PDB file of C-alpha atoms and ligand atoms in Angstrom:
ATOM      1  CA  MET A  11      67.722 114.333 -81.424  1.00  0.00           C
ATOM      2  CA  SER A  12      70.790 112.402 -82.534  1.00  0.00           C
ATOM      3  CA  ILE A  13      74.120 113.974 -81.563  1.00  0.00           C
ATOM      4  CA  CYS A  14      77.263 113.750 -83.692  1.00  0.00           C
ATOM      5  CA  TYR A  15      80.880 114.799 -83.209  1.00  0.00           C
ATOM      6  CA  LEU A  16      82.290 117.299 -85.667  1.00  0.00           C
ATOM      7  CA  ASN A  17      85.842 118.657 -85.393  1.00  0.00           C
ATOM      8  CA  GLY A  18      85.956 118.906 -81.620  1.00  0.00           C
ATOM      9  CA  SER A  19      82.356 119.685 -80.747  1.00  0.00           C
ATOM     10  CA  TYR A  20      79.176 117.711 -80.139  1.00  0.00           C
ATOM     11  CA  GLN A  21      76.217 118.936 -82.180  1.00  0.00           C
ATOM     12  CA  THR A  22      72.848 117.708 -83.316  1.00  0.00           C
ATOM     13  CA  LYS A  23      72.973 116.027 -86.728  1.00  0.00           C
ATOM     14  CA  PHE A  24      70.618 118.775 -87.865  1.00  0.00           C
ATOM     15  CA  ASP A  25      73.031 121.576 -86.885  1.00  0.00           C
ATOM     16  CA  ALA A  26      76.299 119.978 -88.020  1.00  0.00           C
ATOM     17  CA  ARG A  27      77.808 121.671 -91.074  1.00  0.00           C
ATOM     18  CA  ILE A  28      80.829 120.827 -93.213  1.00  0.00           C
ATOM     19  CA  SER A  29      82.475 122.947 -95.906  1.00  0.00           C
ATOM     20  CA  ILE A  30      81.589 122.359 -99.556  1.00  0.00           C
ATOM     21  CA  GLN A  31      85.384 122.400-100.000  1.00  0.00           C
ATOM     22  CA  ASP A  32      85.870 119.376 -97.760  1.00  0.00           C
ATOM     23  CA  ARG A  33      88.237 117.129 -99.729  1.00  0.00           C
ATOM     24  CA  GLY A  34      86.170 114.108 -98.831  1.00  0.00           C
ATOM     25  CA  PHE A  35      83.227 115.758-100.555  1.00  0.00           C
ATOM     26  CA  ASN A  36      85.290 116.914-103.560  1.00  0.00           C
ATOM     27  CA  PHE A  37      87.780 114.041-104.018  1.00  0.00           C
ATOM     28  CA  SER A  38      86.778 111.149-101.684  1.00  0.00           C
ATOM     29  CA  ASP A  39      90.051 112.097-100.000  1.00  0.00           C
ATOM     30  CA  GLY A  40      89.450 110.430 -96.674  1.00  0.00           C
ATOM     31  CA  VAL A  41      89.031 107.252 -94.686  1.00  0.00           C
ATOM     32  CA  TYR A  42      86.399 105.744 -92.415  1.00  0.00           C
ATOM     33  CA  GLU A  43      85.667 103.039 -89.868  1.00  0.00           C
ATOM     34  CA  VAL A  44      82.417 101.367 -88.847  1.00  0.00           C
ATOM     35  CA  MET A  45      82.545 100.005 -85.303  1.00  0.00           C
ATOM     36  CA  SER A  46      79.922  98.293 -83.189  1.00  0.00           C
ATOM     37  CA  PHE A  47      79.330  98.906 -79.494  1.00  0.00           C
ATOM     38  CA  SER A  48      77.373  97.270 -76.728  1.00  0.00           C
ATOM     39  CA  ASN A  49      76.953  98.380 -73.109  1.00  0.00           C
ATOM     40  CA  THR A  50      79.059 101.384 -74.206  1.00  0.00           C
ATOM     41  CA  LYS A  51      82.009  99.051 -75.023  1.00  0.00           C
ATOM     42  CA  VAL A  52      83.414  99.421 -78.527  1.00  0.00           C
ATOM     43  CA  ILE A  53      83.894  95.907 -79.921  1.00  0.00           C
ATOM     44  CA  ASN A  54      87.283  95.013 -81.425  1.00  0.00           C
ATOM     45  CA  PHE A  55      88.376  98.592 -80.702  1.00  0.00           C
ATOM     46  CA  GLN A  56      92.138  98.091 -81.042  1.00  0.00           C
ATOM     47  CA  LYS A  57      91.784  96.271 -84.382  1.00  0.00           C
ATOM     48  CA  HIS A  58      89.725  99.179 -85.752  1.00  0.00           C
ATOM     49  CA  ILE A  59      92.338 101.664 -84.542  1.00  0.00           C
ATOM     50  CA  ASN A  60      95.145  99.660 -86.159  1.00  0.00           C
ATOM     51  CA  ARG A  61      93.311  99.677 -89.493  1.00  0.00           C
ATOM     52  CA  LEU A  62      92.438 103.372 -89.165  1.00  0.00           C
ATOM     53  CA  ASN A  63      96.133 104.124 -88.574  1.00  0.00           C
ATOM     54  CA  LEU A  64      97.101 102.117 -91.652  1.00  0.00           C
ATOM     55  CA  SER A  65      94.512 103.874 -93.844  1.00  0.00           C
ATOM     56  CA  LEU A  66      95.593 107.333 -92.631  1.00  0.00           C
ATOM     57  CA  LYS A  67      99.267 106.528 -93.073  1.00  0.00           C
ATOM     58  CA  GLU A  68      98.745 105.239 -96.638  1.00  0.00           C
ATOM     59  CA  LEU A  69      96.878 108.441 -97.588  1.00  0.00           C
ATOM     60  CA  LYS A  70      99.409 110.619 -95.700  1.00  0.00           C
ATOM     61  CA  ILE A  71      96.722 112.135 -93.500  1.00  0.00           C
ATOM     62  CA  HIS A  72      97.882 112.959 -89.961  1.00  0.00           C
ATOM     63  CA  TYR A  73      96.297 111.021 -87.091  1.00  0.00           C
ATOM     64  CA  PRO A  74      94.137 113.863 -85.791  1.00  0.00           C
ATOM     65  CA  PHE A  75      93.685 112.778 -82.158  1.00  0.00           C
ATOM     66  CA  LYS A  76      96.167 113.295 -79.328  1.00  0.00           C
ATOM     67  CA  ASN A  77      96.223 109.531 -78.799  1.00  0.00           C
ATOM     68  CA  THR A  78      93.990 106.457 -78.876  1.00  0.00           C
ATOM     69  CA  LYS A  79      92.672 107.236 -75.392  1.00  0.00           C
ATOM     70  CA  THR A  80      91.412 110.637 -76.609  1.00  0.00           C
ATOM     71  CA  LEU A  81      89.473 108.946 -79.405  1.00  0.00           C
ATOM     72  CA  LYS A  82      88.044 106.393 -76.977  1.00  0.00           C
ATOM     73  CA  LEU A  83      86.825 109.209 -74.705  1.00  0.00           C
ATOM     74  CA  ILE A  84      85.139 110.936 -77.657  1.00  0.00           C
ATOM     75  CA  LEU A  85      83.394 107.711 -78.713  1.00  0.00           C
ATOM     76  CA  ASN A  86      82.250 106.988 -75.164  1.00  0.00           C
ATOM     77  CA  LYS A  87      80.905 110.512 -74.732  1.00  0.00           C
ATOM     78  CA  LEU A  88      79.030 110.287 -78.035  1.00  0.00           C
ATOM     79  CA  ILE A  89      77.446 106.961 -77.054  1.00  0.00           C
ATOM     80  CA  LYS A  90      76.432 108.481 -73.703  1.00  0.00           C
ATOM     81  CA  LEU A  91      74.992 111.660 -75.266  1.00  0.00           C
ATOM     82  CA  ASN A  92      72.901 109.529 -77.621  1.00  0.00           C
ATOM     83  CA  LYS A  93      71.695 107.414 -74.655  1.00  0.00           C
ATOM     84  CA  LEU A  94      72.358 104.177 -76.530  1.00  0.00           C
ATOM     85  CA  ASN A  95      73.100 100.723 -75.159  1.00  0.00           C
ATOM     86  CA  HIS A  96      74.154  99.199 -78.416  1.00  0.00           C
ATOM     87  CA  GLY A  97      74.568 100.202 -82.043  1.00  0.00           C
ATOM     88  CA  PHE A  98      77.232 101.310 -84.475  1.00  0.00           C
ATOM     89  CA  LEU A  99      79.659 104.205 -84.831  1.00  0.00           C
ATOM     90  CA  TYR A 100      80.632 105.754 -88.154  1.00  0.00           C
ATOM     91  CA  LEU A 101      83.921 107.661 -88.062  1.00  0.00           C
ATOM     92  CA  GLN A 102      85.171 109.600 -91.074  1.00  0.00           C
ATOM     93  CA  ILE A 103      88.403 111.548 -91.382  1.00  0.00           C
ATOM     94  CA  THR A 104      89.149 113.556 -94.513  1.00  0.00           C
ATOM     95  CA  ARG A 105      92.283 115.507 -95.386  1.00  0.00           C
ATOM     96  CA  GLY A 106      90.431 118.733 -94.571  1.00  0.00           C
ATOM     97  CA  SER A 107      88.910 121.690 -96.415  1.00  0.00           C
ATOM     98  CA  ALA A 108      90.808 123.743 -99.017  1.00  0.00           C
ATOM     99  CA  SER A 109      90.274 125.332-102.428  1.00  0.00           C
ATOM    100  CA  ARG A 110      89.862 122.615-104.995  1.00  0.00           C
ATOM    101  CA  ASN A 111      93.249 121.390-106.194  1.00  0.00           C
ATOM    102  CA  HIS A 112      94.317 117.777-106.620  1.00  0.00           C
ATOM    103  CA  LEU A 113      97.601 118.497-104.810  1.00  0.00           C
ATOM    104  CA  PHE A 114      97.515 118.202-101.032  1.00  0.00           C
ATOM    105  CA  PRO A 115      96.853 121.612 -99.436  1.00  0.00           C
ATOM    106  CA  LYS A 116      99.872 123.045 -97.563  1.00  0.00           C
ATOM    107  CA  ILE A 117      97.784 124.199 -94.620  1.00  0.00           C
ATOM    108  CA  THR A 118      94.685 122.399 -93.502  1.00  0.00           C
ATOM    109  CA  SER A 119      93.572 120.121 -90.709  1.00  0.00           C
ATOM    110  CA  PRO A 120      91.555 116.932 -91.081  1.00  0.00           C
ATOM    111  CA  ASN A 121      87.777 117.070 -90.847  1.00  0.00           C
ATOM    112  CA  ILE A 122      86.484 114.522 -88.345  1.00  0.00           C
ATOM    113  CA  VAL A 123      82.881 113.384 -88.330  1.00  0.00           C
ATOM    114  CA  ILE A 124      81.574 110.696 -85.978  1.00  0.00           C
ATOM    115  CA  PHE A 125      77.963 109.629 -85.563  1.00  0.00           C
ATOM    116  CA  THR A 126      76.028 106.689 -84.189  1.00  0.00           C
ATOM    117  CA  PHE A 127      73.527 104.642 -86.160  1.00  0.00           C
ATOM    118  CA  ASN A 128      71.500 101.520 -85.819  1.00  0.00           C
ATOM    119  CA  THR A 129      70.665  98.807 -88.273  1.00  0.00           C
ATOM    120  CA  LYS A 130      68.617  95.720 -87.549  1.00  0.00           C
ATOM    121  CA  ILE A 131      69.992  92.472 -88.972  1.00  0.00           C
ATOM    122  CA  ASP A 132      67.136  90.525 -90.498  1.00  0.00           C
ATOM    123  CA  ASP A 133      66.651  87.364 -88.367  1.00  0.00           C
ATOM    124  CA  LYS A 134      65.781  85.497 -91.551  1.00  0.00           C
ATOM    125  CA  HIS A 135      69.303  86.134 -92.861  1.00  0.00           C
ATOM    126  CA  ILE A 136      70.839  84.749 -89.670  1.00  0.00           C
ATOM    127  CA  ILE A 137      68.581  81.681 -89.550  1.00  0.00           C
ATOM    128  CA  ASP A 138      68.143  80.810 -93.234  1.00  0.00           C
ATOM    129  CA  GLY A 139      71.292  82.353 -94.725  1.00  0.00           C
ATOM    130  CA  VAL A 140      71.673  84.629 -97.747  1.00  0.00           C
ATOM    131  CA  LYS A 141      72.148  84.419-101.509  1.00  0.00           C
ATOM    132  CA  VAL A 142      75.263  85.800-103.205  1.00  0.00           C
ATOM    133  CA  ASN A 143      75.939  86.892-106.789  1.00  0.00           C
ATOM    134  CA  LEU A 144      79.318  86.687-108.548  1.00  0.00           C
ATOM    135  CA  THR A 145      80.584  89.777-110.391  1.00  0.00           C
ATOM    136  CA  SER A 146      83.848  91.204-111.635  1.00  0.00           C
ATOM    137  CA  ASP A 147      85.893  93.281-109.211  1.00  0.00           C
ATOM    138  CA  LYS A 148      86.073  96.770-110.686  1.00  0.00           C
ATOM    139  CA  ARG A 149      87.874  98.436-107.785  1.00  0.00           C
ATOM    140  CA  TRP A 150      91.395  99.874-107.577  1.00  0.00           C
ATOM    141  CA  SER A 151      94.284  97.805-106.239  1.00  0.00           C
ATOM    142  CA  ARG A 152      94.455  99.379-102.754  1.00  0.00           C
ATOM    143  CA  CYS A 153      91.313  97.831-101.308  1.00  0.00           C
ATOM    144  CA  ASP A 154      93.175  97.408 -97.991  1.00  0.00           C
ATOM    145  CA  ILE A 155      92.747 101.154 -97.390  1.00  0.00           C
ATOM    146  CA  LYS A 156      89.324 101.853 -95.875  1.00  0.00           C
ATOM    147  CA  SER A 157      88.788 104.785 -98.187  1.00  0.00           C
ATOM    148  CA  ILE A 158      85.471 106.647 -98.347  1.00  0.00           C
ATOM    149  CA  SER A 159      85.595 106.203-102.127  1.00  0.00           C
ATOM    150  CA  LEU A 160      82.985 103.436-102.318  1.00  0.00           C
ATOM    151  CA  LEU A 161      81.322 103.862-105.709  1.00  0.00           C
ATOM    152  CA  PRO A 162      82.145 100.372-107.100  1.00  0.00           C
ATOM    153  CA  ASN A 163      80.957  98.851-103.797  1.00  0.00           C
ATOM    154  CA  VAL A 164      77.745 100.883-103.861  1.00  0.00           C
ATOM    155  CA  LEU A 165      77.030  99.870-107.473  1.00  0.00           C
ATOM    156  CA  GLU A 166      77.725  96.181-106.756  1.00  0.00           C
ATOM    157  CA  LYS A 167      75.562  96.106-103.637  1.00  0.00           C
ATOM    158  CA  GLN A 168      72.730  97.777-105.549  1.00  0.00           C
ATOM    159  CA  ASN A 169      73.179  95.394-108.481  1.00  0.00           C
ATOM    160  CA  ALA A 170      73.011  92.409-106.102  1.00  0.00           C
ATOM    161  CA  SER A 171      69.857  93.708-104.473  1.00  0.00           C
ATOM    162  CA  GLU A 172      68.123  94.467-107.786  1.00  0.00           C
ATOM    163  CA  ASN A 173      68.809  90.878-108.858  1.00  0.00           C
ATOM    164  CA  GLY A 174      67.473  89.292-105.674  1.00  0.00           C
ATOM    165  CA  TYR A 175      70.821  88.708-103.950  1.00  0.00           C
ATOM    166  CA  TYR A 176      72.006  89.904-100.550  1.00  0.00           C
ATOM    167  CA  GLU A 177      75.623  90.476-101.631  1.00  0.00           C
ATOM    168  CA  SER A 178      77.997  90.343-104.615  1.00  0.00           C
ATOM    169  CA  TRP A 179      81.253  88.415-104.350  1.00  0.00           C
ATOM    170  CA  GLN A 180      83.760  90.073-106.650  1.00  0.00           C
ATOM    171  CA  ILE A 181      86.201  88.237-108.928  1.00  0.00           C
ATOM    172  CA  ARG A 182      89.650  89.518-109.923  1.00  0.00           C
ATOM    173  CA  ASN A 183      91.854  87.356-112.183  1.00  0.00           C
ATOM    174  CA  ASN A 184      89.583  84.334-111.597  1.00  0.00           C
ATOM    175  CA  TYR A 185      89.774  84.606-107.808  1.00  0.00           C
ATOM    176  CA  ILE A 186      87.031  85.738-105.446  1.00  0.00           C
ATOM    177  CA  THR A 187      88.369  88.707-103.540  1.00  0.00           C
ATOM    178  CA  GLU A 188      85.526  89.723-101.209  1.00  0.00           C
ATOM    179  CA  GLY A 189      81.966  91.021-101.083  1.00  0.00           C
ATOM    180  CA  SER A 190      80.980  94.605-101.786  1.00  0.00           C
ATOM    181  CA  THR A 191      80.476  95.190 -98.036  1.00  0.00           C
ATOM    182  CA  SER A 192      81.863  92.041 -96.409  1.00  0.00           C
ATOM    183  CA  ASN A 193      84.598  89.367 -96.517  1.00  0.00           C
ATOM    184  CA  ALA A 194      83.977  86.038 -98.235  1.00  0.00           C
ATOM    185  CA  PHE A 195      84.674  82.546 -96.845  1.00  0.00           C
ATOM    186  CA  ILE A 196      84.089  78.952 -97.926  1.00  0.00           C
ATOM    187  CA  ILE A 197      84.598  75.649 -96.134  1.00  0.00           C
ATOM    188  CA  ASN A 198      86.452  73.784 -98.861  1.00  0.00           C
ATOM    189  CA  LYS A 199      86.292  70.068 -99.673  1.00  0.00           C
ATOM    190  CA  LYS A 200      89.167  69.436 -97.233  1.00  0.00           C
ATOM    191  CA  ASN A 201      87.068  71.019 -94.453  1.00  0.00           C
ATOM    192  CA  GLU A 202      89.400  74.034 -94.290  1.00  0.00           C
ATOM    193  CA  ILE A 203      88.021  77.533 -93.765  1.00  0.00           C
ATOM    194  CA  GLN A 204      89.293  79.308 -96.860  1.00  0.00           C
ATOM    195  CA  THR A 205      89.392  83.055 -97.522  1.00  0.00           C
ATOM    196  CA  HIS A 206      91.412  85.521 -99.605  1.00  0.00           C
ATOM    197  CA  PRO A 207      94.675  86.546 -97.915  1.00  0.00           C
ATOM    198  CA  ALA A 208      94.694  89.991 -96.301  1.00  0.00           C
ATOM    199  CA  ASN A 209      96.563  91.864 -99.015  1.00  0.00           C
ATOM    200  CA  ASN A 210      95.932  94.947-101.175  1.00  0.00           C
ATOM    201  CA  PHE A 211      93.039  93.283-103.041  1.00  0.00           C
ATOM    202  CA  ILE A 212      90.710  93.085-100.039  1.00  0.00           C
ATOM    203  CA  LEU A 213      89.771  95.113 -97.020  1.00  0.00           C
ATOM    204  CA  GLY A 214      91.320  93.308 -94.082  1.00  0.00           C
ATOM    205  CA  GLY A 215      88.051  93.010 -92.169  1.00  0.00           C
ATOM    206  CA  VAL A 216      88.183  93.327 -88.405  1.00  0.00           C
ATOM    207  CA  THR A 217      85.489  90.631 -88.251  1.00  0.00           C
ATOM    208  CA  ARG A 218      87.480  88.460 -90.694  1.00  0.00           C
ATOM    209  CA  ASP A 219      90.475  88.742 -88.409  1.00  0.00           C
ATOM    210  CA  SER A 220      88.492  87.951 -85.264  1.00  0.00           C
ATOM    211  CA  VAL A 221      86.671  85.020 -86.882  1.00  0.00           C
ATOM    212  CA  ILE A 222      90.048  83.534 -87.847  1.00  0.00           C
ATOM    213  CA  GLU A 223      91.139  83.939 -84.213  1.00  0.00           C
ATOM    214  CA  VAL A 224      87.975  82.205 -83.007  1.00  0.00           C
ATOM    215  CA  ALA A 225      88.311  79.407 -85.593  1.00  0.00           C
ATOM    216  CA  LYS A 226      91.890  78.730 -84.452  1.00  0.00           C
ATOM    217  CA  ARG A 227      90.673  78.410 -80.865  1.00  0.00           C
ATOM    218  CA  LEU A 228      88.199  75.811 -82.115  1.00  0.00           C
ATOM    219  CA  ASP A 229      91.087  73.950 -83.778  1.00  0.00           C
ATOM    220  CA  LEU A 230      89.564  74.516 -87.203  1.00  0.00           C
ATOM    221  CA  LYS A 231      91.962  74.674 -90.137  1.00  0.00           C
ATOM    222  CA  ILE A 232      92.374  78.068 -91.801  1.00  0.00           C
ATOM    223  CA  ARG A 233      93.640  78.534 -95.338  1.00  0.00           C
ATOM    224  CA  GLU A 234      94.267  82.166 -96.258  1.00  0.00           C
ATOM    225  CA  LYS A 235      94.402  81.499 -99.983  1.00  0.00           C
ATOM    226  CA  ALA A 236      92.132  82.912-102.653  1.00  0.00           C
ATOM    227  CA  PHE A 237      89.469  80.560-104.035  1.00  0.00           C
ATOM    228  CA  THR A 238      87.855  80.384-107.477  1.00  0.00           C
ATOM    229  CA  ALA A 239      84.308  79.862-108.758  1.00  0.00           C
ATOM    230  CA  CYS A 240      85.309  76.193-109.308  1.00  0.00           C
ATOM    231  CA  ASP A 241      86.191  75.895-105.608  1.00  0.00           C
ATOM    232  CA  ILE A 242      82.703  77.206-104.860  1.00  0.00           C
ATOM    233  CA  ASP A 243      81.239  74.344-106.925  1.00  0.00           C
ATOM    234  CA  THR A 244      82.836  71.810-104.580  1.00  0.00           C
ATOM    235  CA  CYS A 245      82.690  73.715-101.286  1.00  0.00           C
ATOM    236  CA  LYS A 246      80.772  72.366 -98.285  1.00  0.00           C
ATOM    237  CA  GLU A 247      79.695  75.641 -96.686  1.00  0.00           C
ATOM    238  CA  ALA A 248      80.072  79.363 -97.203  1.00  0.00           C
ATOM    239  CA  PHE A 249      79.653  82.499 -95.132  1.00  0.00           C
ATOM    240  CA  LEU A 250      80.407  86.221 -95.085  1.00  0.00           C
ATOM    241  CA  THR A 251      81.537  88.561 -92.322  1.00  0.00           C
ATOM    242  CA  SER A 252      81.342  92.239 -91.421  1.00  0.00           C
ATOM    243  CA  THR A 253      81.013  94.459 -88.371  1.00  0.00           C
ATOM    244  CA  THR A 254      77.345  95.156 -89.055  1.00  0.00           C
ATOM    245  CA  VAL A 255      76.214  91.540 -89.620  1.00  0.00           C
ATOM    246  CA  ARG A 256      78.967  89.576 -87.791  1.00  0.00           C
ATOM    247  CA  ILE A 257      78.710  86.192 -89.635  1.00  0.00           C
ATOM    248  CA  LEU A 258      75.968  85.313 -92.125  1.00  0.00           C
ATOM    249  CA  PRO A 259      75.633  81.867 -93.696  1.00  0.00           C
ATOM    250  CA  VAL A 260      75.704  81.865 -97.511  1.00  0.00           C
ATOM    251  CA  VAL A 261      73.337  79.193 -98.837  1.00  0.00           C
ATOM    252  CA  LYS A 262      73.280  79.965-102.532  1.00  0.00           C
ATOM    253  CA  ILE A 263      75.927  81.424-104.854  1.00  0.00           C
ATOM    254  CA  GLN A 264      74.320  82.331-108.155  1.00  0.00           C
ATOM    255  CA  LYS A 265      72.465  79.131-109.181  1.00  0.00           C
ATOM    256  CA  ASN A 266      74.616  76.927-106.971  1.00  0.00           C
ATOM    257  CA  LYS A 267      73.023  75.732-103.710  1.00  0.00           C
ATOM    258  CA  ILE A 268      75.566  75.391-100.898  1.00  0.00           C
ATOM    259  CA  ASN A 269      75.022  72.568 -98.395  1.00  0.00           C
ATOM    260  CA  ASN A 270      71.618  71.869 -99.998  1.00  0.00           C
ATOM    261  CA  GLY A 271      70.631  75.480 -99.370  1.00  0.00           C
ATOM    262  CA  LYS A 272      71.017  75.240 -95.567  1.00  0.00           C
ATOM    263  CA  PRO A 273      73.504  76.955 -93.230  1.00  0.00           C
ATOM    264  CA  GLY A 274      76.286  74.481 -92.445  1.00  0.00           C
ATOM    265  CA  LEU A 275      77.355  73.090 -89.066  1.00  0.00           C
ATOM    266  CA  ILE A 276      80.817  74.709 -89.049  1.00  0.00           C
ATOM    267  CA  THR A 277      79.283  78.086 -89.930  1.00  0.00           C
ATOM    268  CA  ARG A 278      76.731  77.705 -87.097  1.00  0.00           C
ATOM    269  CA  LYS A 279      79.491  76.767 -84.653  1.00  0.00           C
ATOM    270  CA  LEU A 280      81.539  79.811 -85.688  1.00  0.00           C
ATOM    271  CA  MET A 281      78.511  82.098 -85.374  1.00  0.00           C
ATOM    272  CA  SER A 282      77.825  80.920 -81.863  1.00  0.00           C
ATOM    273  CA  GLU A 283      81.490  81.058 -80.827  1.00  0.00           C
ATOM    274  CA  TYR A 284      81.891  84.532 -82.357  1.00  0.00           C
ATOM    275  CA  ASN A 285      78.887  85.787 -80.375  1.00  0.00           C
ATOM    276  CA  ASP A 286      80.572  84.450 -77.216  1.00  0.00           C
ATOM    277  CA  PHE A 287      83.825  86.166 -78.243  1.00  0.00           C
ATOM    278  CA  ILE A 288      81.983  89.490 -78.520  1.00  0.00           C
ATOM    279  CA  ASN A 289      80.066  88.946 -75.296  1.00  0.00           C
ATOM    280  CA  SER A 290      83.316  88.359 -73.448  1.00  0.00           C
ATOM    281  CA  GLN A 291      84.580  91.713 -74.701  1.00  0.00           C
ATOM    282  CA  ILE A 292      81.366  93.372 -73.520  1.00  0.00           C
ATOM    283  CA  ASN A 293      81.717  91.677 -70.138  1.00  0.00           C
ATOM    284  CA  GLY A 294      85.329  92.810 -69.946  1.00  0.00           C
ATOM    285  CA  LYS A 295      87.217  89.529 -70.405  1.00  0.00           C
ATOM    286  CA  TYR A 296      89.151  90.740 -73.478  1.00  0.00           C
TER     287      TYR A 296
HETATM  288  N1  PDD B 324      82.071  97.469 -94.491  1.00  0.00           N
HETATM  289  N2  PDD B 324      85.047  94.334 -97.140  1.00  0.00           N
HETATM  290  C1  PDD B 324      84.410  95.461 -97.493  1.00  0.00           C
HETATM  291  C2  PDD B 324      84.540  95.946 -98.886  1.00  0.00           C
HETATM  292  C3  PDD B 324      83.666  96.181 -96.532  1.00  0.00           C
HETATM  293  O1  PDD B 324      83.051  97.319 -96.890  1.00  0.00           O
HETATM  294  C4  PDD B 324      83.568  95.667 -95.210  1.00  0.00           C
HETATM  295  C5  PDD B 324      82.798  96.372 -94.143  1.00  0.00           C
HETATM  296  C6  PDD B 324      84.238  94.468 -94.906  1.00  0.00           C
HETATM  297  C7  PDD B 324      84.230  93.893 -93.518  1.00  0.00           C
HETATM  298  O2  PDD B 324      85.048  94.637 -92.662  1.00  0.00           O
HETATM  299  P1  PDD B 324      84.782  94.663 -91.086  1.00  0.00           P
HETATM  300  O3  PDD B 324      84.681  93.263 -90.652  1.00  0.00           O
HETATM  301  O4  PDD B 324      85.942  95.375 -90.535  1.00  0.00           O
HETATM  302  O5  PDD B 324      83.480  95.403 -90.876  1.00  0.00           O
HETATM  303  C8  PDD B 324      84.977  93.840 -95.894  1.00  0.00           C
HETATM  304  C9  PDD B 324      81.471  98.328 -93.496  1.00  0.00           C
HETATM  305  C10 PDD B 324      80.735  97.619 -92.417  1.00  0.00           C
HETATM  306  C11 PDD B 324      80.670  99.425 -94.197  1.00  0.00           C
HETATM  307  O6  PDD B 324      81.204  99.973 -95.141  1.00  0.00           O
HETATM  308  O7  PDD B 324      79.568  99.753 -93.763  1.00  0.00           O
END
């Protein structure tokens, strides 16, 4: 039976209960993180904590743990209780439970839910790459906050899937911002790795950040500047990143084949180097 963490105690997922007045449930008033772990090591842990802190601060929700070490102990215990070697952690913090009122409640404490989950990345996606649709970005202008309010993302991901695509890349004011569940990259005609800057119009992905770090080590040129659909027409390669899939080659964007419909060499190099980067964290080098 899978064990989760709920407000200070470890319970089976079956037993865990949350109030119908939880503000996450009523207002999407909360934030989340998805982290991966291997050999009980949480990958890119500090980057996830930094983003969690930013999201909480922006929503004026108090950091509910004594310190980062406390949270790390909780995560490690949860991984141990679930007897898992590798997988993912979902952590959600809402403002708390209170009678329904848009105004922040005067007295309440955050509701914390953490559980583990597993998802198998389709080998075909890693080897052959994926297809991406282009759609308009219908989200608010604080996409940098990892808010649990994900309706536009859910609708876009579903729309992509129903139309035979793996992901939707969203367009705001002519520029591709990011995917519905991942960050978007191209290798432009100057051989630069180009992606939207980490501002309020995208979620600053932890994988995005780490891939940029890895690319710099490989002496690859990075251009954090938004690109357009026209830039896609002339790009050499494309890929997407997220914690759950790491890096996936993008081989077709709408009707446009990228690199003749094959994952590109730079993308392959980054995938392999990123796997090494993660393995060194697991083996304790980072
Ligand atoms: N989503 N952009 C969006 C909109 C996302 O939802 C995600 C990840 C990313 C990539 O962020 P990171 O590299 O930190 O995982 C970018 C997670 C995995 C999810 O909601 O399940």
